[in-house]
Amino acid sequence: MSTPLAPPPPPVSMPSPLVVLEYSVHSHFLNQDQYGGHSGTDESFSYLCVEFGKQPTASPEFLFLGSDEDQTIVLCEKARDTEQVPDAFPVDTIRPQILECPDIDAPSVIAIVELGITSAIVPFNEPTATDASNSITVDSSCNSGDRYPVGTTTCTFTFTDSSGNRDQCVFTITVLTEDTTPPEIFQCPDEATAIAELGITSTVVLYDEPFATDNSNATNLLQTQTCQRGGSYPVGETSCLYLFVDPDGNSNSCIFLIIVTTGMFMSFICHY
């Protein structure tokens, strides 16, 4: 086996037709032995000999001469005879393999917020990918832990290897609203009282009626009412219930007593 070449001088001082290639690629390119004169120290790697700024073609224009010990600088020589050019020059056409891509056909990532909240911070496992080149760039439109609005957001992760092969993972983040807040009740009395004249068994009772509001902005919240303002109630205690329910089934109630007692009403005549 030949001794690896020392790093060459800068390209500007090298005689044509030598060129310097400053990167290496994995062994799905031609085996380095096909170029002759070099077996290398790592048989899992081979080198791509092309001019800077050009894409590999079916027949390479340059022949491999050698590399430095770190296999980071490659010397190639332009082929002078067509018989020197190998018959084929395989190019990496395999896309990166994506791991853990959520299913686009289902609500891939779901978060739930209270009705009235407009967004949520959504964590998720970001997709990853592997590639034979061990060199992948990732371009993503979403990030785990970012804030996403109520509704559906489409996320795209694009993985590109060093040969330009790419694959995408597309999924959705869905933020839903859920109403778990019951209606808020106002004017719920502790009790309502009245006095009936002795010998009278009932009397009219007035009180401020309870009412409620809700974050759903629904108006017809009162579902059950067992007492009526201005109604006639017997002497003693009457239990009253006002039950309020919103469109999502959240409920709240106001319960109080109407207490009617008896008493003697006295009238006075004043003489002047």
XYZ file of N, CA and C in Angstrom:
816
model
N 0.842 -1.183 0.000
C 0.000 0.000 0.000
C 0.878 1.234 0.000
N 0.505 2.215 -0.832
C 1.324 3.409 -0.961
C 1.132 4.310 0.235
N 2.121 5.136 0.476
C 2.066 6.069 1.603
C 1.148 7.230 1.250
N 0.215 7.611 2.183
C -0.686 8.727 1.892
C 0.096 9.998 1.584
N -0.450 10.768 0.669
C 0.216 11.996 0.263
C 0.096 13.066 1.333
N 1.088 13.906 1.408
C 1.028 15.053 2.312
C 0.100 16.104 1.714
N -0.447 16.972 2.543
C -1.341 18.014 2.003
C -0.647 18.827 0.930
N -1.328 19.080 -0.183
C -0.731 19.814 -1.303
C -0.670 21.298 -1.016
N 0.090 22.032 -1.780
C 0.106 23.488 -1.643
C -1.223 24.065 -2.110
N -1.438 25.364 -1.868
C -2.714 25.974 -2.267
C -2.992 25.772 -3.751
N -4.266 25.651 -4.144
C -4.628 25.370 -5.537
C -4.050 26.364 -6.543
N -3.871 27.617 -6.144
C -3.406 28.609 -7.112
C -1.994 28.321 -7.591
N -1.208 27.577 -6.786
C 0.176 27.314 -7.177
C 0.353 25.931 -7.774
N -0.749 25.171 -7.883
C -0.629 23.811 -8.403
C -0.684 23.835 -9.925
N 0.119 23.016 -10.576
C 0.089 22.957 -12.040
C -1.183 22.302 -12.536
N -1.770 22.846 -13.578
C -2.899 22.199 -14.230
C -2.393 20.892 -14.842
N -3.146 19.800 -14.827
C -4.569 19.713 -14.557
C -4.897 19.199 -13.146
N -4.055 19.396 -12.129
C -4.388 18.918 -10.793
C -5.415 19.837 -10.138
N -6.327 19.234 -9.368
C -7.304 20.003 -8.609
C -7.344 19.465 -7.190
N -7.834 20.237 -6.287
C -7.943 19.818 -4.891
C -9.416 19.769 -4.511
N -9.800 18.669 -3.906
C -11.170 18.507 -3.444
C -11.140 18.468 -1.922
N -11.898 19.318 -1.268
C -11.768 19.467 0.167
C -12.833 18.735 0.956
N -13.423 17.715 0.394
C -14.351 16.913 1.178
C -14.363 15.494 0.618
N -14.871 14.552 1.425
C -14.987 13.163 0.988
C -16.423 12.708 1.147
N -16.777 11.631 0.484
C -18.135 11.100 0.537
C -18.088 9.626 0.856
N -19.248 9.041 1.157
C -19.278 7.655 1.613
C -19.114 6.669 0.463
N -18.950 5.402 0.799
C -18.497 4.394 -0.154
C -19.519 4.007 -1.210
N -20.717 4.625 -1.242
C -21.596 4.284 -2.362
C -21.132 4.963 -3.646
N -20.058 5.781 -3.580
C -19.352 6.184 -4.785
C -18.352 5.083 -5.136
N -17.645 5.242 -6.278
C -16.713 4.217 -6.728
C -15.671 3.888 -5.668
N -15.374 2.607 -5.548
C -14.319 2.178 -4.632
C -13.003 2.820 -5.061
N -12.254 3.331 -4.078
C -11.028 4.066 -4.401
C -9.995 3.212 -5.144
N -10.065 1.879 -4.996
C -9.112 1.025 -5.709
C -9.295 1.140 -7.225
N -10.512 1.502 -7.684
C -10.752 1.622 -9.117
C -9.952 2.762 -9.732
N -9.499 3.684 -8.913
C -8.705 4.783 -9.413
C -7.215 4.416 -9.486
N -6.843 3.333 -8.813
C -5.458 2.865 -8.887
C -4.493 3.661 -8.041
N -3.459 2.990 -7.484
C -2.375 3.660 -6.798
C -2.697 4.069 -5.377
N -3.860 3.754 -4.867
C -4.157 4.148 -3.494
C -5.256 3.259 -2.938
N -5.050 2.714 -1.737
C -6.072 1.893 -1.103
C -6.653 2.595 0.106
N -5.941 3.562 0.632
C -6.468 4.346 1.743
C -6.349 3.634 3.077
N -6.652 4.348 4.135
C -6.585 3.770 5.472
C -7.950 3.385 6.000
N -9.011 3.793 5.369
C -10.360 3.465 5.797
C -11.150 3.028 4.580
N -11.416 1.729 4.489
C -12.041 1.204 3.275
C -13.518 1.566 3.171
N -14.065 2.178 4.210
C -15.467 2.570 4.143
C -15.656 3.887 3.419
N -14.542 4.544 3.026
C -14.651 5.824 2.346
C -14.012 5.776 0.966
N -14.576 6.544 0.060
C -13.978 6.762 -1.245
C -14.155 8.229 -1.572
N -13.642 8.684 -2.719
C -13.572 10.113 -2.970
C -14.167 10.461 -4.319
N -14.755 11.620 -4.355
C -15.415 12.097 -5.557
C -14.519 13.146 -6.211
N -14.064 12.852 -7.406
C -13.140 13.748 -8.110
C -13.893 14.521 -9.178
N -14.219 15.735 -8.888
C -14.845 16.622 -9.866
C -14.293 18.018 -9.649
N -14.472 18.869 -10.660
C -14.037 20.246 -10.518
C -14.970 20.988 -9.549
N -14.419 22.006 -8.921
C -15.219 22.781 -7.999
C -16.412 23.393 -8.721
N -17.581 23.333 -8.047
C -18.770 23.955 -8.589
C -19.498 23.112 -9.602
N -19.006 21.891 -9.902
C -19.660 21.030 -10.886
C -20.284 19.827 -10.187
N -21.366 19.334 -10.768
C -21.998 18.148 -10.246
C -21.340 16.902 -10.852
N -21.336 15.764 -10.124
C -20.784 14.522 -10.689
C -21.557 14.101 -11.931
N -20.857 13.548 -12.897
C -21.498 13.050 -14.117
C -21.316 11.546 -14.195
N -21.931 10.929 -15.218
C -21.838 9.473 -15.360
C -20.393 9.026 -15.547
N -19.573 9.825 -16.185
C -18.161 9.486 -16.382
C -17.304 10.613 -15.801
N -16.542 10.345 -14.740
C -15.755 11.409 -14.127
C -14.659 11.897 -15.058
N -14.389 13.185 -14.994
C -13.339 13.761 -15.817
C -11.970 13.668 -15.152
N -11.925 13.282 -13.883
C -10.672 13.270 -13.147
C -10.416 11.902 -12.534
N -9.144 11.560 -12.414
C -8.735 10.305 -11.801
C -8.166 10.575 -10.418
N -8.427 9.672 -9.504
C -7.965 9.824 -8.134
C -6.462 9.559 -8.041
N -5.733 10.459 -7.358
C -4.305 10.272 -7.137
C -3.981 9.916 -5.696
N -4.619 10.564 -4.747
C -4.324 10.292 -3.356
C -4.909 11.364 -2.460
N -4.691 11.202 -1.156
C -5.215 12.157 -0.188
C -4.223 12.295 0.950
N -4.481 13.278 1.808
C -3.620 13.420 2.982
C -4.035 12.413 4.043
N -3.339 12.394 5.156
C -3.587 11.389 6.176
C -4.985 11.520 6.770
N -5.509 12.721 6.861
C -6.832 12.910 7.431
C -7.940 12.701 6.411
N -7.575 12.422 5.191
C -8.529 12.181 4.114
C -9.474 13.368 3.928
N -8.969 14.561 4.115
C -9.776 15.762 3.928
C -9.409 16.513 2.669
N -8.181 16.264 2.132
C -7.762 16.896 0.880
C -7.449 15.801 -0.125
N -8.043 15.898 -1.292
C -7.915 14.841 -2.302
C -7.248 15.422 -3.552
N -6.267 14.680 -4.105
C -5.639 15.066 -5.362
C -6.235 14.245 -6.501
N -6.569 14.919 -7.569
C -7.094 14.237 -8.746
C -6.372 14.774 -9.984
N -6.289 13.941 -10.999
C -5.650 14.332 -12.241
C -6.623 14.153 -13.394
N -6.658 15.106 -14.281
C -7.577 15.036 -15.408
C -7.198 13.876 -16.326
N -8.195 13.079 -16.707
C -7.942 11.915 -17.546
C -7.472 12.360 -18.930
N -6.366 11.780 -19.405
C -5.819 12.138 -20.725
C -6.307 11.193 -21.816
N -6.819 10.048 -21.389
C -7.238 9.024 -22.325
C -8.608 8.533 -21.892
N -9.535 8.391 -22.848
C -10.876 7.948 -22.493
C -10.875 6.559 -21.890
N -9.845 5.743 -22.181
C -9.783 4.410 -21.605
C -9.481 4.453 -20.114
N -8.936 5.568 -19.650
C -8.663 5.692 -18.241
C -9.922 5.965 -17.414
N -10.954 6.445 -18.089
C -12.164 6.835 -17.375
C -12.994 5.597 -17.047
N -13.389 5.409 -15.797
C -14.228 4.259 -15.449
C -15.542 4.286 -16.208
N -16.132 3.091 -16.387
C -17.367 2.971 -17.152
C -18.552 3.647 -16.459
N -18.534 3.666 -15.141
C -19.683 4.222 -14.432
C -19.216 4.990 -13.195
N -19.983 5.947 -12.833
C -19.648 6.733 -11.651
C -20.937 6.902 -10.840
N -21.247 5.910 -10.000
C -22.521 5.975 -9.255
C -22.603 7.244 -8.401
N -23.788 7.826 -8.348
C -24.035 9.039 -7.574
C -25.074 8.731 -6.501
N -24.927 9.361 -5.334
C -25.862 9.165 -4.234
C -27.222 9.723 -4.604
N -28.206 8.849 -4.747
C -29.571 9.278 -5.057
C -30.546 8.847 -3.962
N -30.031 8.372 -2.850
C -30.882 7.872 -1.772
C -31.241 9.015 -0.833
N -32.540 9.202 -0.621
C -32.993 10.272 0.259
C -32.736 9.918 1.725
N -32.607 10.916 2.583
C -32.492 10.640 4.020
C -33.705 9.864 4.519
N -33.477 9.018 5.506
C -34.560 8.236 6.091
C -35.101 8.972 7.313
N -36.375 9.333 7.253
C -36.989 10.125 8.329
C -37.484 9.207 9.440
N -37.221 9.617 10.659
C -37.652 8.881 11.836
C -38.707 9.685 12.594
N -39.695 8.992 13.154
C -40.690 9.594 14.048
C -41.428 10.770 13.416
N -41.954 10.570 12.226
C -42.780 11.619 11.602
C -44.235 11.368 11.982
N -44.910 12.320 12.630
C -46.322 12.118 12.991
C -47.182 11.878 11.759
N -48.328 11.228 11.976
C -49.234 10.875 10.888
C -50.011 12.108 10.440
N -49.885 12.466 9.166
C -50.564 13.646 8.648
C -52.066 13.433 8.574
N -52.520 12.165 8.483
C -53.944 11.887 8.342
C -54.712 12.017 9.651
N -54.007 12.084 10.761
C -54.647 12.260 12.061
C -54.258 13.628 12.608
N -55.013 14.124 13.603
C -54.520 15.347 14.273
C -53.203 15.007 14.966
N -52.108 15.338 14.327
C -50.806 14.828 14.731
C -50.418 15.225 16.149
N -50.537 16.497 16.440
C -50.207 17.016 17.767
C -51.393 17.842 18.228
N -51.923 17.524 19.408
C -53.135 18.186 19.882
C -52.862 18.864 21.226
N -53.337 20.092 21.359
C -53.321 20.802 22.630
C -54.720 21.361 22.872
N -55.104 21.446 24.126
C -56.443 21.934 24.477
C -56.301 23.117 25.430
N -57.007 24.200 25.111
C -56.995 25.389 25.958
C -58.427 25.747 26.344
N -58.537 26.533 27.408
C -59.853 26.972 27.866
C -60.468 27.925 26.851
N -61.795 27.835 26.711
C -62.518 28.715 25.806
C -62.198 30.167 26.141
N -61.843 30.935 25.116
C -61.460 32.325 25.308
C -59.965 32.543 25.201
N -59.169 31.474 25.379
C -57.715 31.537 25.197
C -57.424 31.331 23.715
N -56.531 32.133 23.146
C -56.337 32.135 21.692
C -55.138 31.328 21.215
N -54.266 30.877 22.112
C -53.087 30.135 21.670
C -52.576 29.257 22.808
N -51.619 28.378 22.478
C -51.048 27.486 23.486
C -49.597 27.169 23.130
N -48.777 26.988 24.155
C -47.410 26.495 23.960
C -47.488 24.982 23.783
N -46.958 24.477 22.667
C -47.112 23.062 22.327
C -45.739 22.401 22.208
N -45.396 21.499 23.125
C -44.168 20.711 22.961
C -44.467 19.442 22.159
N -43.513 18.970 21.378
C -43.686 17.719 20.640
C -42.299 17.161 20.303
N -42.252 15.883 19.960
C -40.994 15.248 19.554
C -40.706 15.625 18.108
N -39.652 16.396 17.899
C -39.329 16.826 16.540
C -38.814 15.651 15.708
N -39.234 15.545 14.434
C -38.744 14.472 13.556
C -37.233 14.557 13.373
N -36.602 13.402 13.169
C -35.176 13.325 12.871
C -34.985 12.455 11.631
N -33.757 12.401 11.135
C -33.477 11.598 9.943
C -32.050 11.073 10.000
N -31.795 9.992 9.279
C -30.457 9.440 9.123
C -30.130 9.360 7.636
N -28.827 9.354 7.335
C -28.405 9.268 5.946
C -27.015 8.642 5.896
N -26.726 7.919 4.801
C -25.432 7.254 4.660
C -24.277 8.233 4.644
N -24.543 9.479 4.246
C -23.472 10.470 4.180
C -23.110 11.026 5.548
N -23.981 10.770 6.540
C -23.788 11.324 7.886
C -23.748 12.843 7.880
N -24.309 13.434 6.844
C -24.343 14.904 6.754
C -25.733 15.316 6.309
N -26.522 15.881 7.225
C -27.899 16.251 6.924
C -28.158 17.663 7.442
N -28.796 18.475 6.620
C -29.267 19.783 7.059
C -30.784 19.717 7.221
N -31.289 20.440 8.219
C -32.719 20.411 8.536
C -33.290 21.815 8.425
N -34.391 21.911 7.699
C -35.114 23.179 7.589
C -36.532 22.925 8.085
N -36.953 23.614 9.143
C -38.259 23.340 9.734
C -39.074 24.615 9.863
N -40.388 24.472 9.721
C -41.292 25.609 9.851
C -41.897 25.697 11.239
N -41.669 24.683 12.079
C -42.205 24.655 13.440
C -41.119 24.219 14.405
N -41.267 24.623 15.649
C -40.334 24.212 16.689
C -41.101 23.784 17.922
N -40.615 22.726 18.556
C -41.229 22.275 19.794
C -41.135 23.370 20.845
N -42.245 23.584 21.565
C -42.250 24.594 22.616
C -42.639 25.979 22.157
N -42.895 26.157 20.847
C -43.370 27.449 20.358
C -44.860 27.607 20.691
N -45.359 28.829 20.560
C -46.773 29.101 20.794
C -47.526 29.013 19.463
N -48.650 28.255 19.463
C -49.431 28.044 18.253
C -50.872 28.515 18.479
N -51.504 29.121 17.461
C -52.862 29.661 17.629
C -53.906 28.551 17.638
N -55.084 28.893 18.155
C -56.215 27.969 18.100
C -56.517 27.665 16.641
N -56.718 26.390 16.338
C -56.926 25.956 14.955
C -55.844 24.971 14.560
N -55.571 24.875 13.268
C -54.611 23.907 12.738
C -53.449 24.610 12.069
N -52.235 24.209 12.434
C -51.010 24.728 11.829
C -50.294 23.578 11.138
N -49.915 23.751 9.877
C -49.173 22.718 9.138
C -47.677 22.939 9.328
N -46.982 21.867 9.708
C -45.536 21.931 9.957
C -44.798 21.086 8.917
N -43.672 21.596 8.430
C -42.860 20.883 7.450
C -41.416 20.838 7.921
N -40.861 19.633 7.997
C -39.445 19.426 8.274
C -38.812 18.865 7.000
N -37.808 19.566 6.446
C -37.135 19.123 5.231
C -35.709 18.712 5.578
N -35.354 17.475 5.208
C -34.024 16.929 5.472
C -33.284 16.783 4.145
N -32.080 17.349 4.045
C -31.296 17.332 2.818
C -29.900 16.812 3.118
N -29.435 15.811 2.322
C -28.085 15.301 2.538
C -27.084 16.079 1.702
N -25.806 15.696 1.805
C -24.736 16.442 1.138
C -24.802 16.330 -0.381
N -25.562 15.358 -0.924
C -25.702 15.218 -2.370
C -26.963 15.898 -2.902
N -27.696 16.573 -2.014
C -28.890 17.274 -2.449
C -30.154 16.451 -2.407
N -30.069 15.181 -1.987
C -31.278 14.374 -1.852
C -32.046 14.866 -0.635
N -33.365 14.935 -0.761
C -34.139 15.465 0.345
C -35.435 14.689 0.534
N -35.942 14.754 1.733
C -37.245 14.179 2.042
C -37.901 15.085 3.076
N -39.238 15.014 3.129
C -39.973 15.906 4.014
C -40.880 15.127 4.956
N -41.054 15.674 6.129
C -42.048 15.209 7.090
C -43.046 16.348 7.276
N -44.303 16.087 6.955
C -45.350 17.097 7.066
C -46.401 16.592 8.050
N -46.743 17.420 9.019
C -47.757 17.049 9.998
C -48.468 18.310 10.470
N -49.493 18.143 11.282
C -50.275 19.285 11.751
C -50.244 19.384 13.267
N -50.323 20.608 13.738
C -50.518 20.891 15.161
C -51.910 21.493 15.303
N -52.747 20.856 16.105
C -54.120 21.310 16.277
C -54.329 21.771 17.718
N -54.742 23.009 17.868
C -55.054 23.559 19.189
C -56.571 23.706 19.281
N -57.167 22.986 20.229
C -58.611 22.983 20.409
C -58.990 23.795 21.642
N -60.219 24.279 21.656
C -60.743 24.955 22.845
C -61.729 24.046 23.558
N -61.758 24.173 24.869
C -62.673 23.371 25.684
C -63.211 24.261 26.801
N -64.543 24.277 26.948
C -65.175 25.099 27.979
C -65.388 24.247 29.222
N -64.664 24.547 30.288
C -64.844 23.850 31.563
C -65.266 24.823 32.669
N -65.558 26.061 32.284
C -65.907 27.089 33.264
C -67.425 27.193 33.396
N -67.959 27.036 34.609
C -69.412 27.147 34.786
C -69.874 28.597 34.705
N -71.161 28.825 34.494
C -71.684 30.188 34.498
C -71.416 30.878 35.845
N -71.274 32.188 35.807
C -71.059 32.971 37.027
C -72.386 33.599 37.441
N -72.770 33.356 38.710
C -74.080 33.793 39.197
C -73.953 35.103 39.972
N -74.930 35.973 39.778
C -74.999 37.249 40.484
C -76.357 37.334 41.202
N -76.390 38.122 42.294
C -77.600 38.369 43.083
C -78.220 37.096 43.658
N -77.386 36.187 44.130
C -77.931 35.006 44.801
C -78.095 35.350 46.288
N -79.329 35.470 46.793
C -79.516 35.889 48.188
C -79.250 34.733 49.156
N -78.893 35.092 50.353
C -78.804 34.066 51.398
C -80.190 33.585 51.770
N -81.127 34.537 51.847
C -82.523 34.211 52.124
C -83.384 35.414 51.753
N -84.677 35.128 51.618
C -85.657 36.197 51.387
C -86.727 36.066 52.468
N -87.086 37.149 53.122
C -88.022 37.076 54.262
C -89.241 37.954 54.019
N -90.315 37.550 54.694
C -91.562 38.330 54.646
C -92.371 38.006 55.897
N -93.288 38.893 56.277
C -94.144 38.684 57.445
C -95.593 38.690 56.984
N -96.324 37.650 57.360
C -97.748 37.553 57.045
C -98.558 37.972 58.278
N -99.690 38.616 58.040
C -100.544 39.030 59.160
C -101.082 37.805 59.875
N -101.255 37.946 61.183
C -101.728 36.831 61.989
C -103.059 36.324 61.439
N -103.085 35.041 61.233
C -104.273 34.421 60.672
C -104.204 34.236 59.173
N -103.248 34.880 58.520
C -103.041 34.729 57.076
C -102.000 33.638 56.862
N -102.254 32.712 55.953
C -101.371 31.547 55.788
C -100.280 31.732 54.744
N -100.325 32.800 53.976
C -99.297 33.016 52.958
C -99.212 34.501 52.647
N -98.147 34.855 51.960
C -97.992 36.254 51.585
C -97.090 36.354 50.361
N -97.149 37.504 49.702
C -96.313 37.759 48.525
C -94.899 38.107 48.986
N -93.900 37.515 48.309
C -92.506 37.756 48.669
C -91.765 38.318 47.457
N -91.114 39.440 47.685
C -90.292 40.060 46.646
C -88.815 39.887 46.986
N -88.005 39.656 45.963
C -86.551 39.551 46.144
C -85.871 39.825 44.806
N -84.579 40.144 44.863
C -83.805 40.342 43.621
C -83.489 38.968 43.023
N -83.941 38.768 41.798
C -83.755 37.444 41.190
C -82.305 37.216 40.767
N -81.783 36.008 40.978
C -80.428 35.667 40.514
C -80.372 35.652 38.990
N -79.196 35.977 38.442
C -78.956 35.845 36.998
C -77.504 35.422 36.823
N -77.147 35.009 35.608
C -75.798 34.482 35.365
C -75.289 34.912 34.002
N -73.966 34.945 33.873
C -73.290 35.158 32.590
C -72.309 34.017 32.375
N -71.858 33.860 31.114
C -70.966 32.740 30.791
C -69.960 33.159 29.719
N -68.770 32.535 29.730
C -67.739 32.871 28.736
C -68.120 32.450 27.320
N -69.179 31.664 27.186
C -69.666 31.283 25.855
C -70.532 32.374 25.244
N -70.871 33.387 26.067
C -71.762 34.477 25.660
C -73.181 34.006 25.357
N -73.513 32.791 25.808
C -74.887 32.311 25.645
C -75.807 33.131 26.542
N -77.050 33.302 26.095
C -77.990 34.139 26.846
C -79.013 33.327 27.631
N -79.444 32.209 27.126
C -80.472 31.406 27.794
C -79.810 30.347 28.689
N -79.352 30.802 29.860
C -78.613 29.918 30.754
C -79.498 29.285 31.829
N -80.608 29.922 32.172
C -81.450 29.429 33.254
C -82.204 28.191 32.806
N -81.894 27.060 33.455
C -82.533 25.793 33.062
C -83.654 25.402 34.023
N -83.449 25.637 35.305
C -84.449 25.248 36.306
C -84.676 26.401 37.275
N -85.956 26.683 37.569
C -86.312 27.744 38.511
C -87.517 27.260 39.310
N -87.364 27.135 40.631
C -88.456 26.607 41.465
C -89.212 27.699 42.198
N -88.742 28.915 42.189
C -89.415 30.035 42.837
C -89.553 31.193 41.859
N -90.499 32.079 42.174
C -90.755 33.213 41.300
C -90.851 34.487 42.142
N -90.132 35.494 41.736
C -90.244 36.787 42.418
C -91.692 37.283 42.329
N -92.201 37.723 43.481
C -93.578 38.219 43.512
C -94.600 37.113 43.706
N -94.157 35.876 43.887
C -95.080 34.782 44.119
C -95.560 34.774 45.557
N -96.618 33.983 45.801
C -97.181 33.860 47.150
C -96.600 32.625 47.807
N -96.073 32.815 49.020
C -95.392 31.715 49.708
C -96.013 31.516 51.073
N -96.118 30.247 51.494
C -96.779 29.950 52.771
C -95.897 30.323 53.952
N -96.578 30.431 55.080
C -95.834 30.659 56.313
C -94.887 29.485 56.531
N -93.675 29.799 56.888
C -92.652 28.780 57.073
C -91.487 29.018 56.108
N -90.776 27.927 55.775
C -89.603 28.016 54.906
C -89.859 27.321 53.576
N -89.464 27.967 52.515
C -89.547 27.383 51.172
C -88.155 27.412 50.548
N -87.680 26.254 50.080
C -86.360 26.186 49.438
C -86.483 26.536 47.954
N -85.626 27.427 47.509
C -85.662 27.877 46.112
C -84.363 27.473 45.398
N -84.509 27.079 44.136
C -83.365 26.682 43.312
C -83.401 27.416 41.980
N -82.283 28.048 41.629
C -82.058 28.592 40.290
C -80.840 27.847 39.723
N -81.043 27.085 38.664
C -79.965 26.289 38.061
C -79.622 26.866 36.690
N -78.327 27.199 36.510
C -77.852 27.764 35.241
C -76.904 26.771 34.577
N -77.099 26.532 33.262
C -76.291 25.571 32.503
C -75.870 26.206 31.186
N -74.550 26.122 30.840
C -74.082 26.688 29.565
C -74.163 25.653 28.451
N -73.891 26.014 27.196
C -74.034 25.064 26.073
C -73.124 23.838 26.166
N -72.039 23.919 26.938
C -71.147 22.769 27.073
C -71.470 21.912 28.294
N -72.583 22.213 28.960
C -73.008 21.385 30.077
C -72.438 21.787 31.429
N -71.675 22.858 31.485
C -71.170 23.333 32.774
C -72.312 24.021 33.522
N -72.455 23.712 34.805
C -73.604 24.214 35.548
C -73.183 24.889 36.842
N -74.066 25.757 37.305
C -73.897 26.422 38.594
C -75.286 26.718 39.128
N -75.441 26.720 40.453
C -76.773 26.880 41.020
C -76.782 27.889 42.161
N -77.936 28.483 42.354
C -78.190 29.383 43.474
C -79.341 28.779 44.287
N -79.073 28.485 45.545
C -80.081 27.895 46.439
C -80.245 28.814 47.649
N -81.468 29.145 47.959
C -81.737 30.011 49.108
C -83.117 29.679 49.671
N -83.429 30.262 50.844
C -84.705 30.038 51.515
C -85.566 31.287 51.457
N -86.854 31.066 51.275
C -87.847 32.106 51.498
C -88.508 31.810 52.842
N -88.420 32.727 53.761
C -88.927 32.514 55.113
C -90.070 33.501 55.367
N -91.250 32.921 55.604
C -92.440 33.727 55.901
C -92.831 33.492 57.352
N -92.885 34.536 58.121
C -93.295 34.444 59.526
C -94.601 35.198 59.720
N -95.285 34.936 60.875
C -96.543 35.632 61.191
C -96.287 36.683 62.252
N -97.115 37.715 62.253
C -96.972 38.786 63.232
C -98.243 39.569 63.341
N -98.381 40.359 64.389
C -99.583 41.157 64.614
C -99.315 42.570 64.132
N -100.170 42.997 63.234
C -100.048 44.349 62.711
C -100.990 45.241 63.525
N -100.501 46.255 64.145
C -101.296 47.144 64.991
C -101.499 48.478 64.271
N -102.707 48.995 64.397
C -102.996 50.290 63.804
C -103.244 51.304 64.925
N -102.858 52.483 64.733
C -102.987 53.531 65.730
C -103.806 54.686 65.140
N -104.709 55.216 66.016
C -105.506 56.380 65.627
C -105.026 57.558 66.465
N -104.665 58.567 65.800
C -104.152 59.739 66.497
C -105.254 60.805 66.578
N -105.468 61.323 67.738
C -106.458 62.376 67.927
C -105.730 63.686 68.215
N -106.156 64.670 67.543
C -105.532 65.981 67.731
C -106.480 66.877 68.482
